[in-house]
GROMACS .gro file of C-alpha atoms in nm:
model
  353
    1UNK     CA    1   0.002  -0.008   0.004
    2UNK     CA    2   0.130   0.334  -0.088
    3UNK     CA    3   0.123   0.595   0.188
    4UNK     CA    4   0.063   0.916   0.101
    5UNK     CA    5   0.265   1.243   0.259
    6UNK     CA    6   0.056   1.350   0.507
    7UNK     CA    7   0.076   1.034   0.686
    8UNK     CA    8   0.484   0.973   0.609
    9UNK     CA    9   0.557   1.302   0.789
   10UNK     CA   10   0.333   1.147   1.094
   11UNK     CA   11   0.510   0.854   1.114
   12UNK     CA   12   0.812   1.019   1.110
   13UNK     CA   13   0.697   1.260   1.378
   14UNK     CA   14   0.567   1.013   1.637
   15UNK     CA   15   0.914   0.792   1.546
   16UNK     CA   16   1.098   1.136   1.669
   17UNK     CA   17   0.911   1.183   1.992
   18UNK     CA   18   0.928   0.813   2.095
   19UNK     CA   19   1.316   0.841   2.088
   20UNK     CA   20   1.324   1.188   2.265
   21UNK     CA   21   1.111   1.003   2.520
   22UNK     CA   22   1.285   0.736   2.549
   23UNK     CA   23   1.636   0.896   2.560
   24UNK     CA   24   1.481   1.128   2.834
   25UNK     CA   25   1.385   0.816   3.031
   26UNK     CA   26   1.704   0.666   3.012
   27UNK     CA   27   1.888   0.995   3.123
   28UNK     CA   28   1.655   0.991   3.456
   29UNK     CA   29   1.727   0.624   3.503
   30UNK     CA   30   2.103   0.706   3.502
   31UNK     CA   31   2.136   0.990   3.765
   32UNK     CA   32   1.862   0.798   3.976
   33UNK     CA   33   2.119   0.494   4.008
   34UNK     CA   34   1.853   0.240   3.824
   35UNK     CA   35   1.618   0.219   3.497
   36UNK     CA   36   1.330   0.345   3.730
   37UNK     CA   37   1.211   0.706   3.830
   38UNK     CA   38   1.449   0.883   4.136
   39UNK     CA   39   1.154   0.858   4.373
   40UNK     CA   40   1.137   0.481   4.309
   41UNK     CA   41   0.808   0.480   4.103
   42UNK     CA   42   0.705   0.215   3.852
   43UNK     CA   43   1.008   0.133   3.581
   44UNK     CA   44   0.896   0.252   3.229
   45UNK     CA   45   0.786  -0.019   2.980
   46UNK     CA   46   1.030  -0.112   2.644
   47UNK     CA   47   0.938   0.119   2.377
   48UNK     CA   48   0.930  -0.024   2.032
   49UNK     CA   49   1.212  -0.003   1.841
   50UNK     CA   50   1.247   0.242   1.609
   51UNK     CA   51   1.515   0.414   1.394
   52UNK     CA   52   1.677   0.711   1.541
   53UNK     CA   53   1.665   1.022   1.280
   54UNK     CA   54   1.947   1.099   1.146
   55UNK     CA   55   2.155   1.392   1.292
   56UNK     CA   56   1.983   1.318   1.687
   57UNK     CA   57   2.228   1.384   1.909
   58UNK     CA   58   2.264   1.110   2.197
   59UNK     CA   59   2.235   1.263   2.573
   60UNK     CA   60   2.517   1.251   2.802
   61UNK     CA   61   2.458   1.140   3.161
   62UNK     CA   62   2.815   1.226   3.276
   63UNK     CA   63   2.818   1.399   3.624
   64UNK     CA   64   3.010   1.719   3.634
   65UNK     CA   65   3.378   1.768   3.788
   66UNK     CA   66   3.381   1.808   4.133
   67UNK     CA   67   3.631   2.071   4.273
   68UNK     CA   68   3.912   1.936   4.480
   69UNK     CA   69   3.842   2.102   4.803
   70UNK     CA   70   4.114   2.320   4.975
   71UNK     CA   71   4.282   2.148   5.274
   72UNK     CA   72   4.115   2.246   5.578
   73UNK     CA   73   4.344   2.466   5.844
   74UNK     CA   74   4.374   2.307   6.175
   75UNK     CA   75   4.579   2.439   6.532
   76UNK     CA   76   4.816   2.319   6.769
   77UNK     CA   77   4.763   2.458   7.104
   78UNK     CA   78   5.073   2.551   7.267
   79UNK     CA   79   5.095   2.552   7.660
   80UNK     CA   80   5.438   2.676   7.842
   81UNK     CA   81   5.553   2.673   8.184
   82UNK     CA   82   5.247   2.626   8.439
   83UNK     CA   83   5.448   2.615   8.726
   84UNK     CA   84   5.321   2.918   8.928
   85UNK     CA   85   4.969   2.797   8.864
   86UNK     CA   86   5.030   2.423   9.004
   87UNK     CA   87   5.146   2.592   9.326
   88UNK     CA   88   4.990   2.948   9.341
   89UNK     CA   89   4.636   2.909   9.179
   90UNK     CA   90   4.547   2.582   9.106
   91UNK     CA   91   4.187   2.778   9.034
   92UNK     CA   92   4.390   2.939   8.689
   93UNK     CA   93   4.442   2.588   8.555
   94UNK     CA   94   4.086   2.472   8.600
   95UNK     CA   95   4.033   2.765   8.385
   96UNK     CA   96   4.251   2.651   8.116
   97UNK     CA   97   4.161   2.315   8.137
   98UNK     CA   98   3.771   2.457   8.055
   99UNK     CA   99   3.846   2.683   7.776
  100UNK     CA  100   4.050   2.444   7.583
  101UNK     CA  101   3.798   2.182   7.624
  102UNK     CA  102   3.551   2.433   7.502
  103UNK     CA  103   3.755   2.547   7.216
  104UNK     CA  104   3.828   2.173   7.059
  105UNK     CA  105   3.585   2.186   6.780
  106UNK     CA  106   3.576   2.566   6.724
  107UNK     CA  107   3.932   2.609   6.688
  108UNK     CA  108   4.015   2.253   6.513
  109UNK     CA  109   4.321   2.172   6.803
  110UNK     CA  110   4.389   1.872   6.707
  111UNK     CA  111   4.700   1.869   7.006
  112UNK     CA  112   4.771   2.020   7.324
  113UNK     CA  113   5.154   2.051   7.359
  114UNK     CA  114   5.316   2.189   7.690
  115UNK     CA  115   5.716   2.251   7.666
  116UNK     CA  116   5.798   2.184   8.032
  117UNK     CA  117   5.744   2.295   8.435
  118UNK     CA  118   5.419   2.172   8.413
  119UNK     CA  119   5.467   2.186   8.834
  120UNK     CA  120   5.697   2.405   9.049
  121UNK     CA  121   5.841   2.066   9.250
  122UNK     CA  122   5.750   1.751   9.055
  123UNK     CA  123   5.799   1.506   9.398
  124UNK     CA  124   5.470   1.700   9.551
  125UNK     CA  125   5.197   1.547   9.430
  126UNK     CA  126   4.952   1.765   9.511
  127UNK     CA  127   5.116   1.984   9.253
  128UNK     CA  128   4.994   1.734   9.028
  129UNK     CA  129   4.676   1.699   9.127
  130UNK     CA  130   4.637   2.026   9.107
  131UNK     CA  131   4.790   2.012   8.709
  132UNK     CA  132   4.522   1.742   8.634
  133UNK     CA  133   4.237   1.994   8.717
  134UNK     CA  134   4.310   2.147   8.365
  135UNK     CA  135   4.452   1.825   8.202
  136UNK     CA  136   4.101   1.610   8.359
  137UNK     CA  137   3.890   1.827   8.143
  138UNK     CA  138   4.062   1.748   7.782
  139UNK     CA  139   4.218   1.450   7.847
  140UNK     CA  140   4.117   1.188   7.621
  141UNK     CA  141   3.956   1.461   7.381
  142UNK     CA  142   4.279   1.568   7.232
  143UNK     CA  143   4.640   1.479   7.172
  144UNK     CA  144   4.851   1.577   7.489
  145UNK     CA  145   5.182   1.588   7.443
  146UNK     CA  146   5.395   1.714   7.757
  147UNK     CA  147   5.784   1.709   7.819
  148UNK     CA  148   5.974   1.762   8.131
  149UNK     CA  149   6.101   2.085   8.267
  150UNK     CA  150   6.355   2.151   8.535
  151UNK     CA  151   6.104   2.225   8.816
  152UNK     CA  152   5.921   1.878   8.703
  153UNK     CA  153   6.241   1.725   8.804
  154UNK     CA  154   6.245   1.852   9.102
  155UNK     CA  155   6.354   2.190   9.290
  156UNK     CA  156   6.685   1.958   9.412
  157UNK     CA  157   6.678   1.661   9.266
  158UNK     CA  158   6.654   1.723   8.942
  159UNK     CA  159   6.528   1.373   8.879
  160UNK     CA  160   6.273   1.199   8.672
  161UNK     CA  161   6.161   0.954   8.910
  162UNK     CA  162   5.808   1.135   8.958
  163UNK     CA  163   5.808   1.287   8.655
  164UNK     CA  164   5.750   0.945   8.505
  165UNK     CA  165   5.474   0.834   8.751
  166UNK     CA  166   5.204   1.076   8.626
  167UNK     CA  167   4.973   0.837   8.451
  168UNK     CA  168   4.936   1.084   8.154
  169UNK     CA  169   5.218   0.930   8.011
  170UNK     CA  170   5.075   0.557   7.990
  171UNK     CA  171   4.848   0.743   7.687
  172UNK     CA  172   5.183   0.706   7.449
  173UNK     CA  173   5.291   0.334   7.352
  174UNK     CA  174   5.645   0.201   7.486
  175UNK     CA  175   5.754   0.230   7.097
  176UNK     CA  176   5.706   0.617   7.068
  177UNK     CA  177   5.888   0.665   7.442
  178UNK     CA  178   6.226   0.662   7.541
  179UNK     CA  179   6.258   0.544   7.884
  180UNK     CA  180   5.909   0.569   7.979
  181UNK     CA  181   5.866   0.925   7.864
  182UNK     CA  182   6.187   1.140   7.914
  183UNK     CA  183   6.181   1.183   7.524
  184UNK     CA  184   5.830   1.070   7.328
  185UNK     CA  185   5.700   1.125   6.991
  186UNK     CA  186   5.321   1.177   6.819
  187UNK     CA  187   5.242   1.156   6.432
  188UNK     CA  188   4.999   1.366   6.331
  189UNK     CA  189   4.824   1.403   5.963
  190UNK     CA  190   4.578   1.667   5.883
  191UNK     CA  191   4.518   1.894   5.601
  192UNK     CA  192   4.729   1.692   5.347
  193UNK     CA  193   5.002   1.752   5.642
  194UNK     CA  194   5.238   1.497   5.745
  195UNK     CA  195   5.370   1.585   6.089
  196UNK     CA  196   5.646   1.451   6.364
  197UNK     CA  197   5.604   1.610   6.711
  198UNK     CA  198   5.940   1.551   6.884
  199UNK     CA  199   5.990   1.600   7.246
  200UNK     CA  200   6.253   1.613   7.442
  201UNK     CA  201   6.305   1.639   7.816
  202UNK     CA  202   6.505   1.897   8.009
  203UNK     CA  203   6.831   1.682   8.041
  204UNK     CA  204   6.735   1.395   7.849
  205UNK     CA  205   6.984   1.408   7.544
  206UNK     CA  206   7.259   1.394   7.774
  207UNK     CA  207   7.163   1.021   7.870
  208UNK     CA  208   7.327   0.687   7.741
  209UNK     CA  209   7.121   0.583   7.429
  210UNK     CA  210   6.932   0.914   7.394
  211UNK     CA  211   7.069   1.033   7.032
  212UNK     CA  212   7.069   0.680   6.911
  213UNK     CA  213   6.666   0.681   6.987
  214UNK     CA  214   6.648   1.008   6.820
  215UNK     CA  215   6.808   0.884   6.538
  216UNK     CA  216   6.595   0.558   6.502
  217UNK     CA  217   6.288   0.808   6.470
  218UNK     CA  218   6.392   1.068   6.281
  219UNK     CA  219   6.489   0.778   6.014
  220UNK     CA  220   6.189   0.631   6.015
  221UNK     CA  221   5.976   0.960   5.979
  222UNK     CA  222   6.241   1.139   5.743
  223UNK     CA  223   5.888   1.198   5.558
  224UNK     CA  224   5.729   1.392   5.796
  225UNK     CA  225   5.762   1.791   5.905
  226UNK     CA  226   5.882   1.760   6.239
  227UNK     CA  227   5.797   2.016   6.511
  228UNK     CA  228   6.064   2.002   6.811
  229UNK     CA  229   5.984   2.062   7.158
  230UNK     CA  230   6.278   2.153   7.414
  231UNK     CA  231   6.252   2.303   7.749
  232UNK     CA  232   6.499   2.536   7.725
  233UNK     CA  233   6.686   2.675   7.390
  234UNK     CA  234   6.673   3.073   7.402
  235UNK     CA  235   6.765   3.266   7.651
  236UNK     CA  236   6.524   3.633   7.683
  237UNK     CA  237   6.737   3.783   7.422
  238UNK     CA  238   6.667   3.556   7.103
  239UNK     CA  239   7.047   3.388   7.165
  240UNK     CA  240   7.101   3.051   7.159
  241UNK     CA  241   7.169   2.927   7.565
  242UNK     CA  242   7.552   2.791   7.557
  243UNK     CA  243   7.405   2.444   7.733
  244UNK     CA  244   7.188   2.370   7.407
  245UNK     CA  245   7.510   2.314   7.242
  246UNK     CA  246   7.412   1.931   7.126
  247UNK     CA  247   7.027   1.993   7.109
  248UNK     CA  248   7.145   2.238   6.817
  249UNK     CA  249   7.468   2.007   6.682
  250UNK     CA  250   7.314   1.675   6.666
  251UNK     CA  251   6.894   1.717   6.644
  252UNK     CA  252   6.826   2.062   6.469
  253UNK     CA  253   7.120   2.093   6.227
  254UNK     CA  254   7.117   1.720   6.171
  255UNK     CA  255   6.794   1.630   6.058
  256UNK     CA  256   6.664   1.870   5.736
  257UNK     CA  257   6.307   1.786   5.824
  258UNK     CA  258   6.303   1.957   6.130
  259UNK     CA  259   6.098   2.301   6.051
  260UNK     CA  260   6.012   2.479   6.402
  261UNK     CA  261   6.161   2.421   6.773
  262UNK     CA  262   5.947   2.533   7.057
  263UNK     CA  263   6.084   2.638   7.415
  264UNK     CA  264   6.017   2.792   7.774
  265UNK     CA  265   6.207   2.780   8.040
  266UNK     CA  266   6.319   3.183   8.018
  267UNK     CA  267   6.087   3.482   8.088
  268UNK     CA  268   5.920   3.640   7.862
  269UNK     CA  269   5.942   3.542   7.437
  270UNK     CA  270   6.164   3.598   7.183
  271UNK     CA  271   6.268   3.400   6.832
  272UNK     CA  272   6.564   3.316   6.674
  273UNK     CA  273   6.585   3.190   6.304
  274UNK     CA  274   6.849   2.975   6.199
  275UNK     CA  275   6.962   2.867   5.894
  276UNK     CA  276   7.134   2.515   5.791
  277UNK     CA  277   7.309   2.411   5.491
  278UNK     CA  278   7.192   2.083   5.426
  279UNK     CA  279   7.341   1.944   5.077
  280UNK     CA  280   7.694   2.117   5.204
  281UNK     CA  281   7.694   2.337   4.873
  282UNK     CA  282   7.792   2.653   5.135
  283UNK     CA  283   7.435   2.776   5.048
  284UNK     CA  284   7.126   2.800   5.299
  285UNK     CA  285   6.892   2.516   5.209
  286UNK     CA  286   6.654   2.534   5.583
  287UNK     CA  287   6.514   2.814   5.785
  288UNK     CA  288   6.428   2.709   6.125
  289UNK     CA  289   6.255   2.904   6.357
  290UNK     CA  290   6.299   2.876   6.720
  291UNK     CA  291   6.031   3.037   6.932
  292UNK     CA  292   6.065   3.111   7.310
  293UNK     CA  293   5.748   3.176   7.502
  294UNK     CA  294   5.681   3.199   7.896
  295UNK     CA  295   5.476   3.504   8.052
  296UNK     CA  296   5.506   3.405   8.402
  297UNK     CA  297   5.547   3.751   8.636
  298UNK     CA  298   5.409   3.938   8.333
  299UNK     CA  299   5.070   4.138   8.399
  300UNK     CA  300   4.893   3.912   8.151
  301UNK     CA  301   4.999   3.602   8.389
  302UNK     CA  302   4.842   3.774   8.718
  303UNK     CA  303   4.569   3.993   8.517
  304UNK     CA  304   4.338   4.203   8.859
  305UNK     CA  305   4.552   3.996   9.072
  306UNK     CA  306   4.440   3.652   8.984
  307UNK     CA  307   4.656   3.411   8.788
  308UNK     CA  308   4.593   3.264   8.436
  309UNK     CA  309   4.754   3.077   8.216
  310UNK     CA  310   4.888   3.260   7.846
  311UNK     CA  311   4.870   3.052   7.547
  312UNK     CA  312   4.945   3.016   7.186
  313UNK     CA  313   4.775   2.879   6.941
  314UNK     CA  314   4.946   2.744   6.662
  315UNK     CA  315   4.724   2.796   6.377
  316UNK     CA  316   4.827   2.612   6.018
  317UNK     CA  317   4.725   2.696   5.672
  318UNK     CA  318   4.817   2.408   5.448
  319UNK     CA  319   4.707   2.603   5.109
  320UNK     CA  320   4.941   2.892   5.205
  321UNK     CA  321   5.195   2.673   5.377
  322UNK     CA  322   5.205   2.917   5.670
  323UNK     CA  323   5.175   2.895   6.051
  324UNK     CA  324   4.975   3.185   6.223
  325UNK     CA  325   5.124   3.256   6.607
  326UNK     CA  326   4.798   3.397   6.801
  327UNK     CA  327   4.918   3.462   7.169
  328UNK     CA  328   4.614   3.522   7.438
  329UNK     CA  329   4.482   3.444   7.783
  330UNK     CA  330   4.185   3.314   7.908
  331UNK     CA  331   4.149   3.565   8.154
  332UNK     CA  332   4.195   3.857   7.918
  333UNK     CA  333   3.938   3.934   7.614
  334UNK     CA  334   4.107   4.033   7.321
  335UNK     CA  335   4.465   4.001   7.181
  336UNK     CA  336   4.755   4.040   7.417
  337UNK     CA  337   4.957   4.400   7.330
  338UNK     CA  338   5.322   4.359   7.308
  339UNK     CA  339   5.511   4.395   7.619
  340UNK     CA  340   5.781   4.661   7.628
  341UNK     CA  341   6.116   4.579   7.411
  342UNK     CA  342   5.996   4.275   7.330
  343UNK     CA  343   5.854   4.294   6.986
  344UNK     CA  344   5.532   4.146   6.810
  345UNK     CA  345   5.337   3.884   7.012
  346UNK     CA  346   5.170   3.758   6.722
  347UNK     CA  347   5.293   3.684   6.351
  348UNK     CA  348   5.292   3.433   6.059
  349UNK     CA  349   5.564   3.212   6.004
  350UNK     CA  350   5.557   3.146   5.582
  351UNK     CA  351   5.703   2.904   5.405
  352UNK     CA  352   5.659   2.671   5.733
  353UNK     CA  353   5.691   2.351   5.558
   0.00000   0.00000   0.00000
């Protein structure tokens, strides 16, 4: 039978409409993850096979590319010498612990670092009990990495016995400790960064086997950016202490992945940036800032006659490769103004890792 032209056009239109409807239904099934509707309705019946008219484009169900998110900034909280609080003002420690617990999430704090002198006399258990007023509020919620200062070893005894009995050292596996906690380390992976925190307690580097232990740790973590915690390294004028030549020569200068040193011990605050020629070509390859911070005895430590800790928030920006240093006290609103003759309290370390 001969088909008239109007009937031919009508048949072609029907075929084209069927093809478009089938393509649309197939695309909806691709987006929903099955052959039916995205809302779980009945499946479409199979269409009658028809020829796709020439020139009709096949619809694409390829999803759009998702942009790679920027690495998330994070913080480490640095708490220096707290021996006066442990001796005179346990309420100041309680306030410090409350601030830490309340700000873990908002500041994205992944670790609390203490550079020694947690208490005034490590052989007085009541002072450790006072320090626990702070620690118990955040222990188990975030990493706490301390090192011993000279006061933690006793005013006269200068021995590790009492310090090593403190329960918080049990939070670290034996493999991460030297002789029970005289030195320790911790890995942190955050924001695309691989960090190594290495803490060397007061005088521990001179113990038998200490340098060998440090070498083993550093070689095993050579691919991580290392932050070194010492109790003493700089004096109040930003000069390296003569007693810390071993820390400089056998640790900081020796391992190219050490990029930051934190210390307390002396009063006030200062910094020293040292350069190191790691490949021996006579040109500096690495700059290492050393920061000293211990605000005991200043107006910020005892505003209005009440004792408060002064801390530093180290805010890491992986995308910018920087660390913002923010000094503050829970007992004072707003930033801490610089002390006369000491320079800025807050700053940014560029090219930090």
